[in-house]
Amino acid sequence: MAAPRSERARLLTSTGDDGKDRCDDLERGARVDDGARTTAARRTGWAKTSAVCALVIGAVGACAVAVSIGSTTEADGGRFAQTAALGENRFASGGRTRPVCSREHPGYSAPYVGLYENIGEWPESYLRWDLKCAEKRKGEAELGKLYVPTKNYRRPNQKEINEFMRAWSASFGRAYEVPPNGKKKGIEIKDSSPMVYDFVHVPKAGGTYFTELMIRANDAIGEKHGYPYKLRDAPFSNFVTLPLIDATQQNAHATLDAFKKGQPEQYFSKKGLQEKYDKGQRMFVKGQFGMGMCDAVEAPCMYFTVLRDPVERYLSHYKYSCLAGAEGKAQWTEEWIKLGNCPLDPIEFMTHLGINLDWTVELAPGAKNGDLHRTADVAKQNLDSKCMRYLITEHYADGLQKVTKSFPDFSDAVRRLHLANGNAENKAKKLPPPAQERFDAYMKNATIMKAIRERHALMQGVYDHALKNYEANWNRPIVPC
Ligand SMILES: *[C@@H]1O[C@H](CO)[C@@H](O)[C@H](O)[C@H]1NC(C)=O
């Protein structure tokens, strides 16, 4: 049964990933930031952001089904991945629309509708005033002022992102190589299923959709086997990726430390992990800075990532962060805000992004002197490791099918995400006409296009390598590291 024509047409014609990326930032009220996505939806507040985010992935399930019978859905997959927008509280599964209300703080709801019924109380910074939870407490709306959603959280600016990336990379000492054949762990792997799924999120590549899958897998496993940690306990309570484990700039070091030291013991020690693994529990790590973390994990651990055509990815980033000034121009400098636009052309914006342009660093941090040739070589090698799996944005539907088939922990995630998004529509904003005109002119400018391609040559090599080895790499046995 192939995807109905109308659905496939929808996939092919829906808006580019600017909608997705915008929604990236709306994830649970914009709590998740991976660096390159630089903006602060936070400024606009949760209530507003949640209303903006819309979804276009009604055809996810259909798409995956079409792949399973061998139809050509590559184009569909690519388009839909690009439009796979993220929702937050608007996700409803199984038709449920009631939020999960906090017991401790009546009148407040937790993120996600229809998910995480039994995960327990969320940190206060995640709670929001919600009339649906407030029926019994009429007249007490002032409660809504109790909690400041952001607490200490602020999105890093470009300079801070680059400083972090440089220091993080340097901390490896030399280009980090994922063990090519995996590594024997203190805890034996069972049923070809790792305990820890470490998703290295390359920004602007369709990783948000994968995050949403992990969120559903995490919910399904948690509801069935119990959740592996309490959201209000340290270090989790500070995470900006809850209920997933944080490998973003905000907490990558804290997470790594916890695994390295095995602290707090009940969660991160070998014994703690063993008990949880034996119960069937899993951990899902998400962030731009998760590479290398499996080394510190005593339990079976695997890396995942999603890659996208480098030039396409860059153009999307440029459009979104520069031209569109997304999320209240949060990524714009003071100067651009005064000016009323981001004046950089795509060449200048590459320079502005600096090291953060090079997502290969996320796959292979640590090369001496920031050597990008070495980084690219090791990135290819890391992608080929037996304990790593990757999806390709342009073949997303196929990738989802591979994930579902290879990892029973994800068996139902695609279907559930499809259900949740079934009725959503795409409200992604288009660029305002002057910005679109600028963009179109740049696209016709040979000097600019040539410069972009040249600057992305090494990344292109990594992407091409990944494409070439994609099937072979998925066909290898599952080995943890
Ligand atoms: C192409 O872009 C370059 C760099 O921004 C600029 O100097 C040049 O004038 C542009 N060419 C055309 C034909 O617009």
Coordinates of C-alpha atoms in Angstrom, one line a residue, residues 96-333:
R96 CA -6.4 12.7 23.8
T97 CA -6.1 16.4 24.3
R98 CA -6.0 16.8 28.0
P99 CA -2.6 17.8 29.3
V100 CA -0.9 15.9 32.1
C101 CA -1.6 18.1 35.1
S102 CA 0.9 18.6 37.9
R103 CA -0.2 17.2 41.2
E104 CA 2.1 19.2 43.2
H105 CA 1.2 22.4 41.6
P106 CA -2.5 22.4 40.7
G107 CA -3.3 24.5 37.7
Y108 CA -0.1 23.7 36.0
S109 CA 0.5 21.3 33.1
A110 CA 3.6 19.3 32.1
P111 CA 4.9 19.4 28.5
Y112 CA 3.3 17.0 26.0
V113 CA -0.3 15.9 25.7
G114 CA -1.0 12.2 25.8
L115 CA 2.6 11.3 26.6
Y116 CA 4.5 10.8 29.8
E117 CA 1.5 10.2 32.0
N118 CA 3.6 8.4 34.6
I119 CA 7.0 10.1 34.4
G120 CA 6.3 12.0 37.6
E121 CA 6.7 15.7 38.5
W122 CA 8.6 17.9 36.0
P123 CA 11.0 20.6 37.2
E124 CA 9.0 23.8 37.9
S125 CA 10.7 25.5 35.0
Y126 CA 8.9 23.2 32.6
L127 CA 5.4 23.7 34.1
R128 CA 3.0 26.1 32.7
W129 CA -0.2 27.7 33.8
D130 CA -2.9 25.8 32.0
L131 CA -6.6 26.4 32.3
K132 CA -7.3 22.8 31.5
C133 CA -5.6 21.9 34.8
A134 CA -7.2 24.7 36.7
E135 CA -10.9 23.8 36.9
K136 CA -10.8 23.1 40.6
R137 CA -8.8 26.2 41.4
K138 CA -10.8 28.9 39.7
G139 CA -9.9 32.3 40.9
E140 CA -6.3 31.4 41.6
A141 CA -4.8 32.4 38.3
E142 CA -2.2 34.4 40.1
L143 CA -0.4 31.1 40.6
G144 CA 0.8 31.5 37.1
K145 CA 3.2 34.2 38.3
L146 CA 5.0 31.8 40.6
Y147 CA 7.2 30.2 38.1
V148 CA 9.6 31.9 35.8
P149 CA 9.9 29.5 32.9
T150 CA 13.4 30.2 32.0
K151 CA 15.1 30.4 35.4
N152 CA 18.8 30.5 34.4
Y153 CA 18.4 29.5 30.8
R154 CA 19.4 31.9 28.0
R155 CA 20.3 30.9 24.5
P156 CA 23.9 31.4 23.7
N157 CA 24.8 33.9 21.0
Q158 CA 27.1 33.1 18.1
K159 CA 30.2 34.1 19.9
E160 CA 29.4 31.9 22.9
I161 CA 28.5 29.0 20.7
N162 CA 31.8 29.2 18.9
E163 CA 33.8 29.6 22.1
F164 CA 32.0 26.5 23.5
M165 CA 32.5 24.5 20.4
R166 CA 36.2 25.3 20.2
A167 CA 36.8 24.5 23.9
W168 CA 34.7 21.3 23.7
S169 CA 36.6 20.1 20.7
A170 CA 40.0 21.0 22.2
S171 CA 39.1 19.0 25.3
F172 CA 39.5 15.8 23.3
G173 CA 43.2 16.4 22.7
R174 CA 43.1 14.6 19.4
A175 CA 40.5 13.8 16.8
Y176 CA 38.0 11.6 18.5
E177 CA 37.7 8.2 16.9
V178 CA 34.6 6.0 17.6
P179 CA 35.8 2.4 18.1
P180 CA 35.4 1.0 14.6
N181 CA 34.2 -2.3 15.8
G182 CA 32.4 -1.2 18.9
K183 CA 33.7 -1.8 22.4
K184 CA 32.9 -4.4 25.0
K185 CA 31.0 -2.7 27.8
G186 CA 30.8 -3.5 31.5
I187 CA 27.2 -4.4 30.9
E188 CA 26.6 -7.0 28.2
I189 CA 24.3 -6.1 25.4
K190 CA 21.0 -8.0 25.2
D191 CA 18.7 -8.5 22.2
S192 CA 20.8 -6.2 20.0
S193 CA 19.4 -3.3 21.9
P194 CA 21.6 -0.7 23.5
M195 CA 20.7 0.9 26.8
V196 CA 21.8 4.3 25.7
Y197 CA 20.8 6.0 22.4
D198 CA 23.2 8.9 22.0
F199 CA 21.8 11.2 19.3
V200 CA 24.4 13.6 17.9
H201 CA 22.2 16.4 16.6
V202 CA 23.7 18.1 13.7
P203 CA 21.6 21.3 13.6
K204 CA 19.4 22.1 10.6
A205 CA 19.6 18.7 9.2
G206 CA 16.2 17.2 10.2
G207 CA 17.3 16.0 13.6
T208 CA 14.3 17.5 15.3
Y209 CA 12.1 14.8 13.8
F210 CA 14.5 12.2 15.1
T211 CA 14.2 13.8 18.5
E212 CA 10.5 13.5 18.4
L213 CA 10.8 9.8 17.6
M214 CA 13.1 9.4 20.6
I215 CA 10.5 11.2 22.7
R216 CA 7.9 8.7 21.7
A217 CA 10.2 5.7 22.2
N218 CA 11.2 7.1 25.6
D219 CA 7.5 7.5 26.5
A220 CA 6.6 4.0 25.3
I221 CA 9.4 2.3 27.2
G222 CA 8.9 4.5 30.3
E223 CA 5.2 3.8 30.5
K224 CA 5.9 0.1 30.1
H225 CA 9.0 -0.5 32.1
G226 CA 9.2 2.6 34.3
Y227 CA 11.3 5.7 33.8
P228 CA 15.0 5.5 34.5
Y229 CA 15.3 8.8 36.4
K230 CA 13.2 11.4 38.2
L231 CA 13.0 14.7 36.3
R232 CA 13.4 16.7 39.5
D233 CA 16.6 15.1 40.6
A234 CA 20.1 16.4 39.8
P235 CA 21.4 16.7 37.2
F236 CA 18.2 16.1 35.2
S237 CA 16.4 19.1 36.7
N238 CA 18.7 21.5 34.9
F239 CA 18.4 19.8 31.5
V240 CA 16.9 21.8 28.7
T241 CA 16.1 18.6 26.7
L242 CA 13.8 16.8 29.2
P243 CA 12.7 14.2 29.3
L244 CA 15.7 13.3 27.2
I245 CA 19.3 13.5 28.5
D246 CA 21.0 16.8 27.7
A247 CA 24.1 16.9 25.4
T248 CA 23.5 20.5 24.3
Q249 CA 25.9 23.3 25.1
Q250 CA 24.0 23.9 28.3
N251 CA 24.6 20.5 29.9
A252 CA 26.9 18.3 27.8
H253 CA 29.7 18.6 30.4
A254 CA 27.3 17.8 33.3
T255 CA 26.0 14.8 31.5
L256 CA 29.4 13.5 30.6
D257 CA 30.6 14.0 34.2
A258 CA 27.6 12.1 35.5
F259 CA 28.4 9.1 33.3
K260 CA 32.1 9.3 34.0
K261 CA 31.8 9.5 37.8
G262 CA 28.8 7.2 37.9
Q263 CA 27.0 9.8 40.0
P264 CA 24.4 10.0 41.2
E265 CA 24.9 6.3 41.8
Q266 CA 21.3 5.2 41.4
Y267 CA 21.3 6.6 37.9
F268 CA 24.8 6.5 36.5
S269 CA 26.8 3.8 38.3
K270 CA 27.3 0.5 36.7
K271 CA 25.0 -1.1 39.2
G272 CA 22.3 1.5 38.7
L273 CA 22.5 1.2 34.9
Q274 CA 22.5 -2.6 35.1
E275 CA 19.3 -2.6 37.2
K276 CA 17.6 -0.3 34.8
Y277 CA 18.8 -2.2 31.7
D278 CA 17.5 -5.4 33.2
K279 CA 14.1 -3.9 33.7
G280 CA 14.0 -3.0 30.1
Q281 CA 14.6 0.8 30.7
R282 CA 16.5 2.9 28.2
M283 CA 18.2 6.3 28.1
F284 CA 18.0 8.7 25.2
V285 CA 20.7 11.4 24.9
K286 CA 20.2 14.3 22.6
G287 CA 22.4 17.3 21.6
Q288 CA 25.0 18.7 19.4
F289 CA 27.8 17.6 21.8
G290 CA 27.1 14.0 22.4
M291 CA 30.0 12.6 20.5
G292 CA 32.5 10.7 22.7
M293 CA 30.0 10.2 25.5
C294 CA 29.5 6.5 25.0
D295 CA 33.0 6.0 26.2
A296 CA 31.9 7.1 29.6
V297 CA 28.8 4.9 29.7
E298 CA 29.2 1.5 31.3
A299 CA 26.1 0.2 29.5
P300 CA 25.7 -0.7 25.8
C301 CA 25.6 2.6 24.0
M302 CA 25.2 3.6 20.3
Y303 CA 25.5 6.8 18.3
F304 CA 22.9 8.2 16.0
T305 CA 22.9 11.2 13.7
V306 CA 21.0 12.7 10.8
L307 CA 22.9 14.2 7.9
R308 CA 21.7 16.5 5.2
D309 CA 23.1 17.7 1.9
P310 CA 25.6 20.3 3.1
V311 CA 24.7 23.1 0.7
E312 CA 21.0 22.7 1.2
R313 CA 21.6 22.7 4.9
Y314 CA 23.6 25.8 4.9
L315 CA 21.1 27.7 2.7
S316 CA 18.3 26.8 5.1
H317 CA 20.4 28.0 8.0
Y318 CA 21.1 31.2 6.2
K319 CA 17.5 31.8 5.2
Y320 CA 16.3 31.1 8.7
S321 CA 18.8 32.7 11.0
C322 CA 19.9 35.6 8.8
L323 CA 17.1 36.6 6.4
A324 CA 14.1 35.5 8.3
G325 CA 15.5 36.7 11.7
A326 CA 13.6 33.8 13.2
E327 CA 12.4 33.8 16.8
G328 CA 12.3 37.4 17.3
K329 CA 15.6 38.1 15.6
A330 CA 17.3 36.4 18.5
Q331 CA 20.3 35.5 16.4
W332 CA 20.7 39.0 15.1
T333 CA 23.4 41.3 16.4

